[in-house]
Amino acid sequence: MFESAEIGHSIDKATFDAAVPALREALLEAQYELRQQARFPVIILLCGIEGAGKGETVKLLNEWMDPRLIQVSTFDQQTDEELARPPAWRYWRQLPAKGRMGVFFGNWYSQMLQGRVHGRFKNAVLDQAIEAALALERMLCDEGALIFKFWFHLSKKQMKARLKSLQDDPLHSWRISPLDWQQSKTYDKYVRVGERVLRRASRDYAPWYVVEGVDEYYRSLTVGQILLDGLQAALKTKSRQEPQPHAAPLTSSLDNRGLLDSLDMSQALDKADYNEQLIAEQARLSGLLRDKRMRKHALVAVFEGNDAAGKGGAIRRVTAALDPRLYRIVQVAAPTDEESAQPYLWRFWRHIPARGKFTMFDRSWYGRVLVERVEGYCSPADWLRAYGEINDFEEQLTDAGVVLVKFWLAIDQQTQLQRFKEREQTPFKRFKITEDDWRNRDKWPLYRDAVGDMVDRTSTEIAPWTLVEANDKRFARVKVLRTLNEALEAAFAKD
Amino acid sequence: MFESAEIGHSIDKATFDAAVPALREALLEAQYELRQQARFPVIILLCGIEGAGKGETVKLLNEWMDPRLIQVSTFDQQTDEELARPPAWRYWRQLPAKGRMGVFFGNWYSQMLQGRVHGRFKNAVLDQAIEAALALERMLCDEGALIFKFWFHLSKKQMKARLKSLQDDPLHSWRISPLDWQQSKTYDKYVRVGERVLRRASRDYAPWYVVEGVDEYYRSLTVGQILLDGLQAALKTKSRQEPQPHAAPLTSSLDNRGLLDSLDMSQALDKADYNEQLIAEQARLSGLLRDKRMRKHALVAVFEGNDAAGKGGAIRRVTAALDPRLYRIVQVAAPTDEESAQPYLWRFWRHIPARGKFTMFDRSWYGRVLVERVEGYCSPADWLRAYGEINDFEEQLTDAGVVLVKFWLAIDQQTQLQRFKEREQTPFKRFKITEDDWRNRDKWPLYRDAVGDMVDRTSTEIAPWTLVEANDKRFARVKVLRTLNEALEAAFAKD
């Protein structure tokens, strides 16, 4: 969930200065159009890590746009008047009117995050609060509102550095953060609870946008661009019955660096190391799957990746040392007639293994947010709601003891080209390359966006994505096996 | 929630026999059209009170329709295969394909009801289960499914009689219900938990239908008619993006008897009794509002009713003996500009009183499901989702200590006519009667349906409707005051 926001996104000052005038003009224009149409309000919720730039961003938005049409509300201590009424009353009285923007700096999420981090209640109560928030947001959206939820993020290291620099700066030392943020345990808890909140509360009608906060230029441009895209899309809709206009890529990577770009693709294994490690990891997996602690668990591995990234080869290495009665490989292609007659997830549910068993999905339920999104096989409304549905689905699996490991096998364009050509030239590999593969290759940037969104939306504490640097097949195969083994051992250790 | 299903609905055999052939033919036709289109599946969930006719209804549906296209699933003990997988797996494997109908006899609701009734978990966990069920249902609906949820109801007295008769009948004694249903405490718990489940899980895309189960003719025709209406509406839609086709009146009262018809409208008070009781109740209210236990509560009273039912007069009698600093009267008319620029509930939230205070709403948030529904001031999608939104809203109020009392002042058509004429003839009352009033009168049956649905959907344990027989103004005024007093005393007693 937060991976993409810990890779050190940055934009240099010159690029920033060059981009700002056009962005400001477009934002102002959108703002006046919003006032003119007066069809819907815009609600902006800000949350995230201390020191990640929430306050600065609000200041900047007020500078960039017409502050008379933005109303900033903070929700700290409740006033006497608020304490005398139901908790939601304070939010209702601050709602922006149609045609206006409201920034809720501190909001319903801040309160539940604080409460859970400080142990004032448990997950069941947190989940009730999340559901209440979603009910409110859905109602606001049904009534026409456009909602943006921003999570400003820093890695733990980034946060510590940031707090330190604020402390040392005489101009900012009054801003010293609450004491508890100085403790790294607070950071861990905050991120863990935040992850649960974002996973459950990111919905098509009101998604969360995670923004890396360490570089102010990147952060500011990113927030500005997301707002602009969302506003322009919403202003173009004809009626409030149309789908919520949040169809822009959820990850707006203005510095052209995504999570995939941050991989070290040069990683490789020589043949001797490979043989040794492969056999060791295969034996380890075979042992773990026969371990009696496996009775409480099932193992599900999802294999996704670029064409020719080596999914099939990796799967064969995984199964090499396994008892065939213990595992199944499910190859996901176009749905059968029977599958088409059912809800999307049905064809995956039917293959969920019983406890003690292991199922590998060669392509998976992520097809909806990859190929179906890029090729337009489903409507934007369908793939936009799929992230939430998939997270719900995976939570049901892991709640039942399923250990879920998800691999994205990544190769670069050059490597793909080589492998395609090699396939064409090798008679027994020719069946593996089709016109479709070449067509998909032309859509490389669209797939890159889709993969970025997918990882950001669905890499969760309970079911993280593992990005596998697969230019070197040997490295990739060993990493896959090792990741499976580590996931099983971690699950056993928690029992 | 269950009031309309405890009034002894019944249909005589002759009417039943006359109606069945046409209904069966239409159902069969709809079923074949469903298979023909193969665009969506139909899922029917059955829950409710033991002995209320769930099993008989399933049998009947299979008799009436083509059983090859209906698949009945029961979910009792989990099988070994099911136990080895996530809990939802058993439901997924039984989902009907597009073009087919699935009856889930025992389902996700049965399990959470049982669990909560037997104290295996508390409300927070129940609420998580409800939210999980709604997430599943919303996803199924987004994927095109048409879902019906039936609650078969009996009053406690009806249930006891029914269980007794089954026991005495040698043909049915094998059907003796589980022991715990013999205890009236189980009934109370089941109804209380059921009420919470229905209140939270009745949504526009998958509403609950409550069917009184005591008379088999009424029960069978009602279920058949609701299915037919829903199916026909869904078959007419062009795409699955259209709003869910559940726009038929939620209460289908085939015997032409609603809750309103079951009131004894002849109730009256003579002048001496009235004066005595009025003064006593006014003094009691004045005392209660000044009681120090009032510091934890606020009082909100909603006045709705037929035109000329005497809302204004009742409100004046309520306030007669009160300190004007303690109460406010909010008259709800067309929204102001400011109110129009906000979500629907905003104009009511702004008037929610602080603790210690009392607010009367002369007309209220129920406008959306009354006048706005009947006059078409909002779309069906808007008023259909309003029931759930209103229940959420009222739960927030009562959770915060607000005592919420809702009155429907009911008069019959004859009484209304007299009062209208009287108003026209009395100079100082002439302002109270307009063309609108006469127009509304023509829509009496539409309003009756809307009031029936409103009470069925929003009369909840936390905020029940009080139906006030208002043909006699004196009787109505005293009943209003007494109800307010009793509600306050009940709240104080619980503190």
Short mmCIF file of C-alpha atoms in Angstrom, two decimals, chain B residues 45-357:
data_model
loop_
_atom_site.label_atom_id
_atom_site.label_comp_id
_atom_site.label_asym_id
_atom_site.label_seq_id
_atom_site.Cartn_x
_atom_site.Cartn_y
_atom_site.Cartn_z
CA LEU B 45 -32.54 -15.52 0.71
CA LEU B 46 -34.99 -16.82 3.30
CA CYS B 47 -34.86 -16.08 6.99
CA GLY B 48 -37.25 -15.51 9.81
CA ILE B 49 -39.21 -16.93 12.69
CA GLU B 50 -39.48 -20.68 13.15
CA GLY B 51 -42.79 -21.95 11.85
CA ALA B 52 -43.49 -18.89 9.72
CA GLY B 53 -43.51 -20.85 6.49
CA LYS B 54 -40.02 -20.71 4.97
CA GLY B 55 -40.05 -24.38 4.06
CA GLU B 56 -43.61 -24.37 2.72
CA THR B 57 -42.80 -21.36 0.57
CA VAL B 58 -39.80 -23.04 -1.02
CA LYS B 59 -41.94 -26.08 -1.76
CA LEU B 60 -44.59 -23.90 -3.30
CA LEU B 61 -42.16 -21.95 -5.48
CA ASN B 62 -40.89 -25.21 -6.86
CA GLU B 63 -44.45 -26.28 -7.57
CA TRP B 64 -45.43 -23.00 -9.18
CA MET B 65 -42.34 -22.52 -11.30
CA ASP B 66 -40.13 -24.73 -13.40
CA PRO B 67 -38.03 -26.52 -10.79
CA ARG B 68 -35.31 -27.27 -13.34
CA LEU B 69 -34.42 -23.60 -13.30
CA ILE B 70 -34.50 -23.22 -9.52
CA GLN B 71 -31.78 -24.60 -7.37
CA VAL B 72 -32.44 -24.80 -3.64
CA SER B 73 -29.44 -24.80 -1.35
CA THR B 74 -29.51 -25.44 2.33
CA PHE B 75 -26.62 -24.48 4.52
CA ASP B 76 -26.66 -26.41 7.75
CA GLN B 77 -23.58 -28.11 9.09
CA GLN B 78 -20.52 -27.33 7.04
CA THR B 79 -19.11 -30.32 5.17
CA ASP B 80 -15.49 -31.38 5.57
CA GLU B 81 -14.69 -29.76 2.26
CA GLU B 82 -16.30 -26.52 3.34
CA LEU B 83 -14.64 -26.51 6.74
CA ALA B 84 -11.25 -26.71 5.03
CA ARG B 85 -11.85 -23.42 3.18
CA PRO B 86 -12.85 -19.81 3.88
CA PRO B 87 -16.43 -19.54 5.15
CA ALA B 88 -17.79 -17.85 2.02
CA TRP B 89 -16.64 -20.68 -0.23
CA ARG B 90 -19.82 -22.68 0.44
CA TYR B 91 -21.94 -19.81 -0.85
CA TRP B 92 -19.85 -19.17 -3.93
CA ARG B 93 -20.05 -22.78 -5.02
CA GLN B 94 -23.84 -22.65 -4.88
CA LEU B 95 -24.36 -19.38 -6.74
CA PRO B 96 -26.91 -19.75 -9.51
CA ALA B 97 -25.65 -19.01 -13.03
CA LYS B 98 -27.06 -16.18 -15.11
CA GLY B 99 -30.57 -17.05 -16.23
CA ARG B 100 -31.24 -19.23 -13.19
CA MET B 101 -32.67 -18.83 -9.70
CA GLY B 102 -31.04 -19.90 -6.47
CA VAL B 103 -32.94 -20.22 -3.20
CA PHE B 104 -30.62 -19.97 -0.21
CA PHE B 105 -32.53 -21.57 2.60
CA GLY B 106 -30.24 -20.84 5.45
CA ASN B 107 -27.56 -18.38 4.37
CA TRP B 108 -25.08 -15.81 5.65
CA TYR B 109 -27.78 -14.14 7.70
CA SER B 110 -28.94 -17.33 9.43
CA GLN B 111 -25.42 -17.90 10.68
CA MET B 112 -24.93 -14.45 12.14
CA LEU B 113 -28.41 -14.49 13.70
CA GLN B 114 -27.74 -17.82 15.40
CA GLY B 115 -24.34 -16.71 16.59
CA ARG B 116 -25.57 -13.49 18.14
CA VAL B 117 -28.73 -15.02 19.65
CA HIS B 118 -26.67 -17.68 21.37
CA GLY B 119 -24.24 -15.11 22.65
CA ARG B 120 -21.24 -16.42 20.75
CA PHE B 121 -20.28 -12.84 19.92
CA LYS B 122 -21.33 -9.23 20.54
CA ASN B 123 -22.80 -6.48 18.40
CA ALA B 124 -19.45 -5.25 17.07
CA VAL B 125 -18.77 -8.66 15.55
CA LEU B 126 -22.36 -8.93 14.33
CA ASP B 127 -21.92 -5.59 12.61
CA GLN B 128 -18.74 -6.82 10.94
CA ALA B 129 -20.67 -9.82 9.67
CA ILE B 130 -23.47 -7.58 8.39
CA GLU B 131 -20.96 -5.38 6.56
CA ALA B 132 -19.30 -8.43 5.03
CA ALA B 133 -22.71 -9.65 3.85
CA LEU B 134 -23.49 -6.25 2.35
CA ALA B 135 -20.12 -6.13 0.61
CA LEU B 136 -20.87 -9.52 -0.93
CA GLU B 137 -24.38 -8.50 -1.96
CA ARG B 138 -23.26 -5.20 -3.40
CA MET B 139 -20.64 -6.97 -5.44
CA LEU B 140 -23.15 -9.54 -6.67
CA CYS B 141 -25.52 -6.72 -7.63
CA ASP B 142 -22.72 -4.80 -9.34
CA GLU B 143 -22.13 -7.97 -11.31
CA GLY B 144 -25.79 -8.00 -12.25
CA ALA B 145 -27.51 -10.26 -9.71
CA LEU B 146 -31.06 -9.62 -8.55
CA ILE B 147 -31.34 -10.36 -4.83
CA PHE B 148 -34.50 -10.83 -2.78
CA LYS B 149 -34.31 -11.13 0.98
CA PHE B 150 -37.42 -12.42 2.71
CA TRP B 151 -38.05 -12.38 6.43
CA PHE B 152 -40.97 -14.60 7.37
CA HIS B 153 -42.53 -13.23 10.49
CA LEU B 154 -44.89 -14.26 13.27
CA SER B 155 -45.77 -12.47 16.46
CA LYS B 156 -44.79 -14.35 19.57
CA LYS B 157 -48.37 -15.42 20.16
CA GLN B 158 -48.71 -16.58 16.56
CA MET B 159 -45.49 -18.53 16.80
CA LYS B 160 -46.53 -20.35 19.94
CA ALA B 161 -49.85 -21.31 18.44
CA ARG B 162 -48.13 -22.47 15.27
CA LEU B 163 -45.56 -24.62 17.06
CA LYS B 164 -48.33 -26.13 19.16
CA SER B 165 -50.42 -27.04 16.15
CA LEU B 166 -47.45 -28.59 14.37
CA GLN B 167 -46.69 -30.65 17.45
CA ASP B 168 -50.22 -31.94 17.67
CA ASP B 169 -50.39 -32.82 14.00
CA PRO B 170 -49.09 -36.37 13.42
CA LEU B 171 -48.21 -35.48 9.83
CA HIS B 172 -45.97 -32.66 10.96
CA SER B 173 -44.62 -33.72 14.30
CA TRP B 174 -41.35 -34.79 12.66
CA ARG B 175 -40.88 -31.12 11.89
CA ILE B 176 -40.78 -30.19 15.57
CA SER B 177 -38.61 -27.15 15.82
CA PRO B 178 -35.34 -27.04 17.67
CA LEU B 179 -35.88 -27.00 21.39
CA ASP B 180 -34.71 -23.45 21.91
CA TRP B 181 -37.58 -22.01 19.88
CA GLN B 182 -39.96 -23.34 22.50
CA GLN B 183 -38.65 -20.69 24.86
CA SER B 184 -40.12 -17.27 24.53
CA LYS B 185 -36.78 -15.73 25.49
CA THR B 186 -35.32 -17.09 22.28
CA TYR B 187 -38.08 -15.44 20.31
CA ASP B 188 -37.38 -12.08 21.94
CA LYS B 189 -33.67 -12.31 21.26
CA TYR B 190 -34.18 -13.48 17.73
CA VAL B 191 -36.50 -10.59 16.96
CA ARG B 192 -34.16 -8.08 18.57
CA VAL B 193 -31.13 -9.31 16.63
CA GLY B 194 -33.21 -9.68 13.48
CA GLU B 195 -34.31 -6.11 13.83
CA ARG B 196 -30.69 -4.93 13.92
CA VAL B 197 -29.79 -7.09 10.94
CA LEU B 198 -32.75 -5.90 8.88
CA ARG B 199 -32.22 -2.27 9.83
CA ARG B 200 -28.58 -2.32 8.77
CA ALA B 201 -28.78 -4.70 5.85
CA SER B 202 -31.83 -3.36 4.05
CA ARG B 203 -30.35 -1.40 1.20
CA ASP B 204 -31.74 -0.10 -2.06
CA TYR B 205 -29.83 -2.73 -4.05
CA ALA B 206 -31.00 -5.64 -1.87
CA PRO B 207 -33.89 -4.74 0.43
CA TRP B 208 -35.51 -7.00 2.99
CA TYR B 209 -39.15 -7.90 2.50
CA VAL B 210 -40.98 -8.77 5.71
CA VAL B 211 -43.85 -11.19 5.13
CA GLU B 212 -46.38 -12.16 7.77
CA GLY B 213 -46.37 -15.93 7.86
CA VAL B 214 -49.49 -16.87 9.77
CA ASP B 215 -51.88 -17.24 6.84
CA GLU B 216 -50.53 -19.47 4.12
CA TYR B 217 -52.64 -17.95 1.36
CA TYR B 218 -51.55 -14.42 2.16
CA ARG B 219 -47.92 -15.48 2.61
CA SER B 220 -47.74 -17.41 -0.63
CA LEU B 221 -49.42 -14.82 -2.80
CA THR B 222 -47.30 -12.04 -1.28
CA VAL B 223 -44.01 -13.80 -1.95
CA GLY B 224 -45.11 -14.73 -5.45
CA GLN B 225 -46.20 -11.19 -6.23
CA ILE B 226 -42.98 -9.58 -4.92
CA LEU B 227 -40.89 -12.00 -6.95
CA LEU B 228 -42.96 -11.37 -10.03
CA ASP B 229 -42.79 -7.57 -9.74
CA GLY B 230 -39.06 -7.61 -9.15
CA LEU B 231 -38.36 -10.07 -11.95
CA GLN B 232 -40.47 -8.22 -14.48
CA ALA B 233 -38.84 -4.89 -13.62
CA ALA B 234 -35.36 -6.40 -13.91
CA LEU B 235 -36.10 -8.14 -17.17
CA LYS B 236 -37.16 -4.79 -18.63
CA THR B 237 -33.88 -3.01 -17.83
CA LYS B 238 -31.51 -2.53 -20.71
CA SER B 239 -28.17 -3.03 -18.99
CA ARG B 240 -26.80 -3.94 -15.61
CA GLN B 241 -25.66 -0.36 -15.13
CA GLU B 242 -29.26 0.70 -14.56
CA PRO B 243 -30.45 1.16 -10.98
CA GLN B 244 -31.42 -2.03 -9.22
CA PRO B 245 -35.00 -2.85 -10.07
CA HIS B 246 -36.48 -2.90 -6.60
CA ALA B 247 -38.75 0.08 -7.06
CA ALA B 248 -42.05 -1.65 -6.40
CA PRO B 249 -43.70 -0.77 -3.09
CA LEU B 250 -41.80 -2.63 -0.43
CA THR B 251 -45.02 -3.51 1.31
CA SER B 252 -47.25 -5.45 -0.93
CA SER B 253 -50.47 -5.64 0.97
CA LEU B 254 -52.54 -8.04 -1.02
CA ASP B 255 -55.39 -8.15 1.45
CA ASN B 256 -55.64 -4.36 1.29
CA ARG B 257 -54.85 -4.13 4.96
CA GLY B 258 -51.91 -2.09 6.12
CA LEU B 259 -50.77 -1.06 9.52
CA LEU B 260 -52.89 2.08 9.22
CA ASP B 261 -56.01 0.02 8.59
CA SER B 262 -55.44 -1.87 11.79
CA LEU B 263 -55.78 1.23 13.94
CA ASP B 264 -58.92 1.70 16.01
CA MET B 265 -59.89 5.12 14.70
CA SER B 266 -62.90 5.40 16.96
CA GLN B 267 -60.82 6.09 20.02
CA ALA B 268 -61.78 9.36 21.66
CA LEU B 269 -61.66 11.28 24.92
CA ASP B 270 -64.44 13.34 26.41
CA LYS B 271 -63.74 16.88 27.44
CA ALA B 272 -63.42 16.28 31.16
CA ASP B 273 -61.03 13.35 30.78
CA TYR B 274 -59.09 15.28 28.20
CA ASN B 275 -58.59 18.33 30.40
CA GLU B 276 -57.52 16.27 33.31
CA GLN B 277 -55.11 14.03 31.36
CA LEU B 278 -53.72 16.85 29.28
CA ILE B 279 -52.73 18.88 32.30
CA ALA B 280 -51.23 15.86 34.03
CA GLU B 281 -49.14 14.90 31.00
CA GLN B 282 -48.01 18.47 30.38
CA ALA B 283 -46.83 18.78 33.94
CA ARG B 284 -45.07 15.43 33.68
CA LEU B 285 -43.23 16.51 30.52
CA SER B 286 -42.21 19.80 32.05
CA GLY B 287 -40.81 17.95 35.03
CA LEU B 288 -38.98 15.39 32.96
CA LEU B 289 -37.30 18.01 30.77
CA ARG B 290 -36.04 19.75 33.91
CA ASP B 291 -34.90 16.49 35.49
CA LYS B 292 -31.14 16.36 35.97
CA ARG B 293 -31.00 13.04 34.08
CA MET B 294 -31.96 15.07 31.02
CA ARG B 295 -28.34 16.33 30.92
CA LYS B 296 -27.34 13.10 29.24
CA HIS B 297 -30.09 13.26 26.67
CA ALA B 298 -31.75 15.41 24.09
CA LEU B 299 -35.32 14.95 22.93
CA VAL B 300 -36.27 15.02 19.27
CA ALA B 301 -39.88 14.61 18.20
CA VAL B 302 -40.90 14.17 14.59
CA PHE B 303 -44.44 15.06 13.56
CA GLU B 304 -45.72 13.66 10.31
CA GLY B 305 -49.28 12.92 9.34
CA ASN B 306 -52.11 13.36 6.88
CA ASP B 307 -52.99 16.92 5.95
CA ALA B 308 -55.35 18.34 8.57
CA ALA B 309 -54.50 15.55 11.00
CA GLY B 310 -53.74 18.14 13.68
CA LYS B 311 -49.94 18.29 13.85
CA GLY B 312 -49.89 21.98 14.70
CA GLY B 313 -52.48 21.64 17.41
CA ALA B 314 -50.66 18.69 18.94
CA ILE B 315 -47.37 20.59 18.95
CA ARG B 316 -49.01 23.56 20.68
CA ARG B 317 -50.33 21.27 23.42
CA VAL B 318 -46.85 19.79 23.88
CA THR B 319 -45.19 23.16 24.32
CA ALA B 320 -47.94 24.74 26.40
CA ALA B 321 -46.31 24.15 29.77
CA LEU B 322 -42.66 24.33 28.73
CA ASP B 323 -39.96 26.91 29.32
CA PRO B 324 -39.42 28.43 25.85
CA ARG B 325 -35.65 28.37 26.34
CA LEU B 326 -35.76 24.57 26.44
CA TYR B 327 -37.42 23.81 23.13
CA ARG B 328 -37.47 24.75 19.47
CA ILE B 329 -39.97 24.04 16.73
CA VAL B 330 -38.51 23.48 13.27
CA GLN B 331 -41.01 23.84 10.47
CA VAL B 332 -39.85 21.97 7.43
CA ALA B 333 -40.92 23.40 4.09
CA ALA B 334 -39.19 23.78 0.74
CA PRO B 335 -35.41 23.98 1.25
CA THR B 336 -33.69 27.36 1.31
CA ASP B 337 -30.96 28.14 -1.24
CA GLU B 338 -28.35 27.30 1.33
CA GLU B 339 -30.04 24.01 2.12
CA SER B 340 -30.37 23.10 -1.54
CA ALA B 341 -26.61 23.49 -1.88
CA GLN B 342 -26.03 20.73 0.66
CA PRO B 343 -26.71 16.99 0.94
CA TYR B 344 -30.30 16.18 1.82
CA LEU B 345 -29.85 15.48 5.52
CA TRP B 346 -27.83 18.67 6.13
CA ARG B 347 -30.89 20.81 6.88
CA PHE B 348 -31.91 18.43 9.64
CA TRP B 349 -28.47 17.94 11.11
CA ARG B 350 -28.19 21.70 11.62
CA HIS B 351 -31.18 21.62 13.95
CA ILE B 352 -30.16 18.68 16.12
CA PRO B 353 -30.43 19.94 19.69
CA ALA B 354 -27.67 19.93 22.28
CA ARG B 355 -28.06 17.65 25.25
CA GLY B 356 -30.69 18.91 27.66
CA LYS B 357 -32.78 20.42 24.86
#
